[in-house]
Amino acid sequence: MQDLRPTIAVDTHPMLAELLQRCWQKDPALRPTFAEIVDILNSIKEAVRSSVHHKRHSCRSHSGRRRGC
């Protein structure tokens, strides 16, 4: 096996990029368990939701109308 891995896109969420790199460890003992993967993916999901929620609210004026976002 040649240990080939796809390139991680520059706009990949940092937590997901780190998870991918951990999953690709050559030594299986260094890879996360499935339970850890699920926990990390849930953390990423919450981080993305919070980010989207924050962006939506920061793009609205005090009157509730969208600003130029």
Tab-separated table of N, CA and C in Angstrom:
chain	number	residue	atom	x	y	z
A	1	MET	N	0.843	-1.184	0.000
A	1	MET	CA	0.000	0.000	0.000
A	1	MET	C	0.888	1.248	0.000
A	2	GLN	N	0.459	2.274	-0.671
A	2	GLN	CA	1.303	3.448	-0.854
A	2	GLN	C	0.977	4.597	0.093
A	3	ASP	N	0.066	4.402	1.021
A	3	ASP	CA	-0.291	5.452	1.989
A	3	ASP	C	-0.759	6.734	1.323
A	4	LEU	N	-1.481	6.618	0.232
A	4	LEU	CA	-2.000	7.799	-0.457
A	4	LEU	C	-3.215	8.337	0.285
A	5	ARG	N	-3.288	9.634	0.396
A	5	ARG	CA	-4.412	10.294	1.051
A	5	ARG	C	-4.846	11.463	0.183
A	6	PRO	N	-6.145	11.750	0.149
A	6	PRO	CA	-6.589	12.923	-0.604
A	6	PRO	C	-6.106	14.197	0.079
A	7	THR	N	-6.021	15.238	-0.689
A	7	THR	CA	-5.663	16.541	-0.144
A	7	THR	C	-6.868	17.108	0.589
A	8	ILE	N	-6.625	17.667	1.756
A	8	ILE	CA	-7.703	18.301	2.518
A	8	ILE	C	-7.847	19.728	1.999
A	9	ALA	N	-9.040	20.081	1.575
A	9	ALA	CA	-9.295	21.422	1.029
A	9	ALA	C	-8.979	22.489	2.074
A	10	VAL	N	-8.481	23.626	1.612
A	10	VAL	CA	-8.084	24.697	2.528
A	10	VAL	C	-9.259	25.251	3.327
A	11	ASP	N	-10.476	25.138	2.799
A	11	ASP	CA	-11.630	25.674	3.518
A	11	ASP	C	-12.325	24.627	4.398
A	12	THR	N	-11.675	23.482	4.595
A	12	THR	CA	-12.218	22.448	5.473
A	12	THR	C	-12.167	22.952	6.913
A	13	HIS	N	-13.230	22.692	7.661
A	13	HIS	CA	-13.263	23.102	9.068
A	13	HIS	C	-12.032	22.509	9.757
A	14	PRO	N	-11.313	23.297	10.560
A	14	PRO	CA	-10.076	22.811	11.190
A	14	PRO	C	-10.271	21.544	12.030
A	15	MET	N	-11.401	21.452	12.719
A	15	MET	CA	-11.649	20.261	13.537
A	15	MET	C	-11.826	19.019	12.658
A	16	LEU	N	-12.454	19.183	11.501
A	16	LEU	CA	-12.636	18.062	10.583
A	16	LEU	C	-11.301	17.669	9.957
A	17	ALA	N	-10.496	18.655	9.604
A	17	ALA	CA	-9.176	18.370	9.034
A	17	ALA	C	-8.326	17.580	10.031
A	18	GLU	N	-8.385	17.975	11.299
A	18	GLU	CA	-7.626	17.262	12.331
A	18	GLU	C	-8.144	15.829	12.488
A	19	LEU	N	-9.465	15.662	12.464
A	19	LEU	CA	-10.046	14.324	12.572
A	19	LEU	C	-9.595	13.440	11.408
A	20	LEU	N	-9.640	13.981	10.210
A	20	LEU	CA	-9.195	13.208	9.045
A	20	LEU	C	-7.749	12.750	9.209
A	21	GLN	N	-6.897	13.658	9.646
A	21	GLN	CA	-5.489	13.313	9.812
A	21	GLN	C	-5.306	12.238	10.881
A	22	ARG	N	-6.085	12.322	11.952
A	22	ARG	CA	-6.011	11.290	12.995
A	22	ARG	C	-6.481	9.939	12.459
A	23	CYS	N	-7.549	9.942	11.651
A	23	CYS	CA	-8.072	8.693	11.085
A	23	CYS	C	-7.090	8.062	10.108
A	24	TRP	N	-6.232	8.864	9.519
A	24	TRP	CA	-5.275	8.380	8.531
A	24	TRP	C	-3.944	7.948	9.141
A	25	GLN	N	-3.822	7.941	10.450
A	25	GLN	CA	-2.575	7.525	11.087
A	25	GLN	C	-2.197	6.118	10.632
A	26	LYS	N	-0.939	5.919	10.375
A	26	LYS	CA	-0.457	4.608	9.936
A	26	LYS	C	-0.643	3.564	11.045
A	27	ASP	N	-0.393	3.967	12.269
A	27	ASP	CA	-0.538	3.071	13.421
A	27	ASP	C	-1.997	3.083	13.873
A	28	PRO	N	-2.703	1.971	13.750
A	28	PRO	CA	-4.116	1.931	14.141
A	28	PRO	C	-4.366	2.344	15.593
A	29	ALA	N	-3.384	2.131	16.458
A	29	ALA	CA	-3.543	2.505	17.864
A	29	ALA	C	-3.657	4.017	18.040
A	30	LEU	N	-3.179	4.784	17.062
A	30	LEU	CA	-3.233	6.243	17.135
A	30	LEU	C	-4.512	6.812	16.530
A	31	ARG	N	-5.290	5.957	15.879
A	31	ARG	CA	-6.541	6.408	15.264
A	31	ARG	C	-7.639	6.513	16.321
A	32	PRO	N	-8.584	7.436	16.130
A	32	PRO	CA	-9.683	7.547	17.094
A	32	PRO	C	-10.622	6.342	16.992
A	33	THR	N	-11.269	6.036	18.112
A	33	THR	CA	-12.290	4.994	18.092
A	33	THR	C	-13.528	5.539	17.394
A	34	PHE	N	-14.457	4.642	17.061
A	34	PHE	CA	-15.681	5.100	16.417
A	34	PHE	C	-16.450	6.025	17.350
A	35	ALA	N	-16.467	5.708	18.640
A	35	ALA	CA	-17.155	6.571	19.610
A	35	ALA	C	-16.527	7.963	19.636
A	36	GLU	N	-15.203	8.037	19.567
A	36	GLU	CA	-14.525	9.336	19.523
A	36	GLU	C	-14.878	10.088	18.245
A	37	ILE	N	-14.936	9.367	17.130
A	37	ILE	CA	-15.287	10.002	15.856
A	37	ILE	C	-16.682	10.609	15.943
A	38	VAL	N	-17.630	9.859	16.501
A	38	VAL	CA	-19.000	10.363	16.644
A	38	VAL	C	-19.017	11.610	17.519
A	39	ASP	N	-18.298	11.589	18.643
A	39	ASP	CA	-18.243	12.759	19.535
A	39	ASP	C	-17.640	13.965	18.822
A	40	ILE	N	-16.564	13.746	18.091
A	40	ILE	CA	-15.908	14.845	17.380
A	40	ILE	C	-16.820	15.403	16.297
A	41	LEU	N	-17.493	14.522	15.549
A	41	LEU	CA	-18.416	14.992	14.510
A	41	LEU	C	-19.567	15.787	15.116
A	42	ASN	N	-20.063	15.365	16.275
A	42	ASN	CA	-21.108	16.134	16.955
A	42	ASN	C	-20.585	17.503	17.386
A	43	SER	N	-19.352	17.562	17.856
A	43	SER	CA	-18.748	18.844	18.236
A	43	SER	C	-18.604	19.758	17.025
A	44	ILE	N	-18.186	19.191	15.904
A	44	ILE	CA	-18.054	19.972	14.675
A	44	ILE	C	-19.416	20.495	14.247
A	45	LYS	N	-20.429	19.641	14.310
A	45	LYS	CA	-21.790	20.049	13.928
A	45	LYS	C	-22.251	21.230	14.778
A	46	GLU	N	-22.019	21.166	16.079
A	46	GLU	CA	-22.427	22.263	16.961
A	46	GLU	C	-21.628	23.533	16.674
A	47	ALA	N	-20.341	23.387	16.402
A	47	ALA	CA	-19.512	24.553	16.091
A	47	ALA	C	-19.982	25.228	14.808
A	48	VAL	N	-20.336	24.429	13.811
A	48	VAL	CA	-20.819	24.986	12.542
A	48	VAL	C	-22.173	25.656	12.744
A	49	ARG	N	-23.056	25.014	13.498
A	49	ARG	CA	-24.365	25.620	13.777
A	49	ARG	C	-24.208	26.961	14.487
A	50	SER	N	-23.340	27.013	15.478
A	50	SER	CA	-23.113	28.260	16.213
A	50	SER	C	-22.566	29.340	15.297
A	51	SER	N	-21.652	28.951	14.420
A	51	SER	CA	-21.059	29.904	13.488
A	51	SER	C	-22.105	30.455	12.531
A	52	VAL	N	-22.943	29.576	11.988
A	52	VAL	CA	-24.000	30.004	11.064
A	52	VAL	C	-24.997	30.886	11.791
A	53	HIS	N	-25.376	30.497	13.004
A	53	HIS	CA	-26.324	31.284	13.796
A	53	HIS	C	-25.755	32.676	14.068
A	54	HIS	N	-24.471	32.735	14.434
A	54	HIS	CA	-23.829	34.020	14.720
A	54	HIS	C	-23.783	34.888	13.461
A	55	LYS	N	-23.445	34.296	12.336
A	55	LYS	CA	-23.373	35.058	11.084
A	55	LYS	C	-24.738	35.590	10.685
A	56	ARG	N	-25.784	34.795	10.861
A	56	ARG	CA	-27.132	35.248	10.517
A	56	ARG	C	-27.525	36.454	11.356
A	57	HIS	N	-27.226	36.396	12.650
A	57	HIS	CA	-27.609	37.496	13.527
A	57	HIS	C	-26.739	38.730	13.322
A	58	SER	N	-25.485	38.539	12.954
A	58	SER	CA	-24.618	39.697	12.744
A	58	SER	C	-24.919	40.383	11.417
A	59	CYS	N	-25.650	39.720	10.527
A	59	CYS	CA	-26.004	40.301	9.230
A	59	CYS	C	-27.351	41.011	9.272
A	60	ARG	N	-27.930	41.122	10.416
A	60	ARG	CA	-29.220	41.802	10.540
A	60	ARG	C	-29.037	43.109	11.313
A	61	SER	N	-29.751	44.118	10.875
A	61	SER	CA	-29.710	45.385	11.598
A	61	SER	C	-30.618	45.267	12.810
A	62	HIS	N	-30.659	46.297	13.632
A	62	HIS	CA	-31.511	46.289	14.820
A	62	HIS	C	-32.985	46.220	14.453
A	63	SER	N	-33.358	46.641	13.276
A	63	SER	CA	-34.758	46.599	12.853
A	63	SER	C	-35.155	45.220	12.333
A	64	GLY	N	-34.191	44.307	12.232
A	64	GLY	CA	-34.488	42.974	11.740
A	64	GLY	C	-34.295	42.823	10.251
A	65	ARG	N	-33.951	43.885	9.559
A	65	ARG	CA	-33.717	43.803	8.118
A	65	ARG	C	-32.287	43.378	7.857
A	66	ARG	N	-32.124	42.661	6.762
A	66	ARG	CA	-30.777	42.205	6.406
A	66	ARG	C	-29.923	43.379	5.939
A	67	ARG	N	-28.706	43.360	6.411
A	67	ARG	CA	-27.731	44.328	5.919
A	67	ARG	C	-27.026	43.717	4.733
A	68	GLY	N	-26.101	44.400	4.182
A	68	GLY	CA	-25.384	43.917	2.999
A	68	GLY	C	-24.399	42.807	3.294
A	69	CYS	N	-24.852	41.654	3.730
A	69	CYS	CA	-23.979	40.505	4.029
A	69	CYS	C	-24.048	39.482	2.921
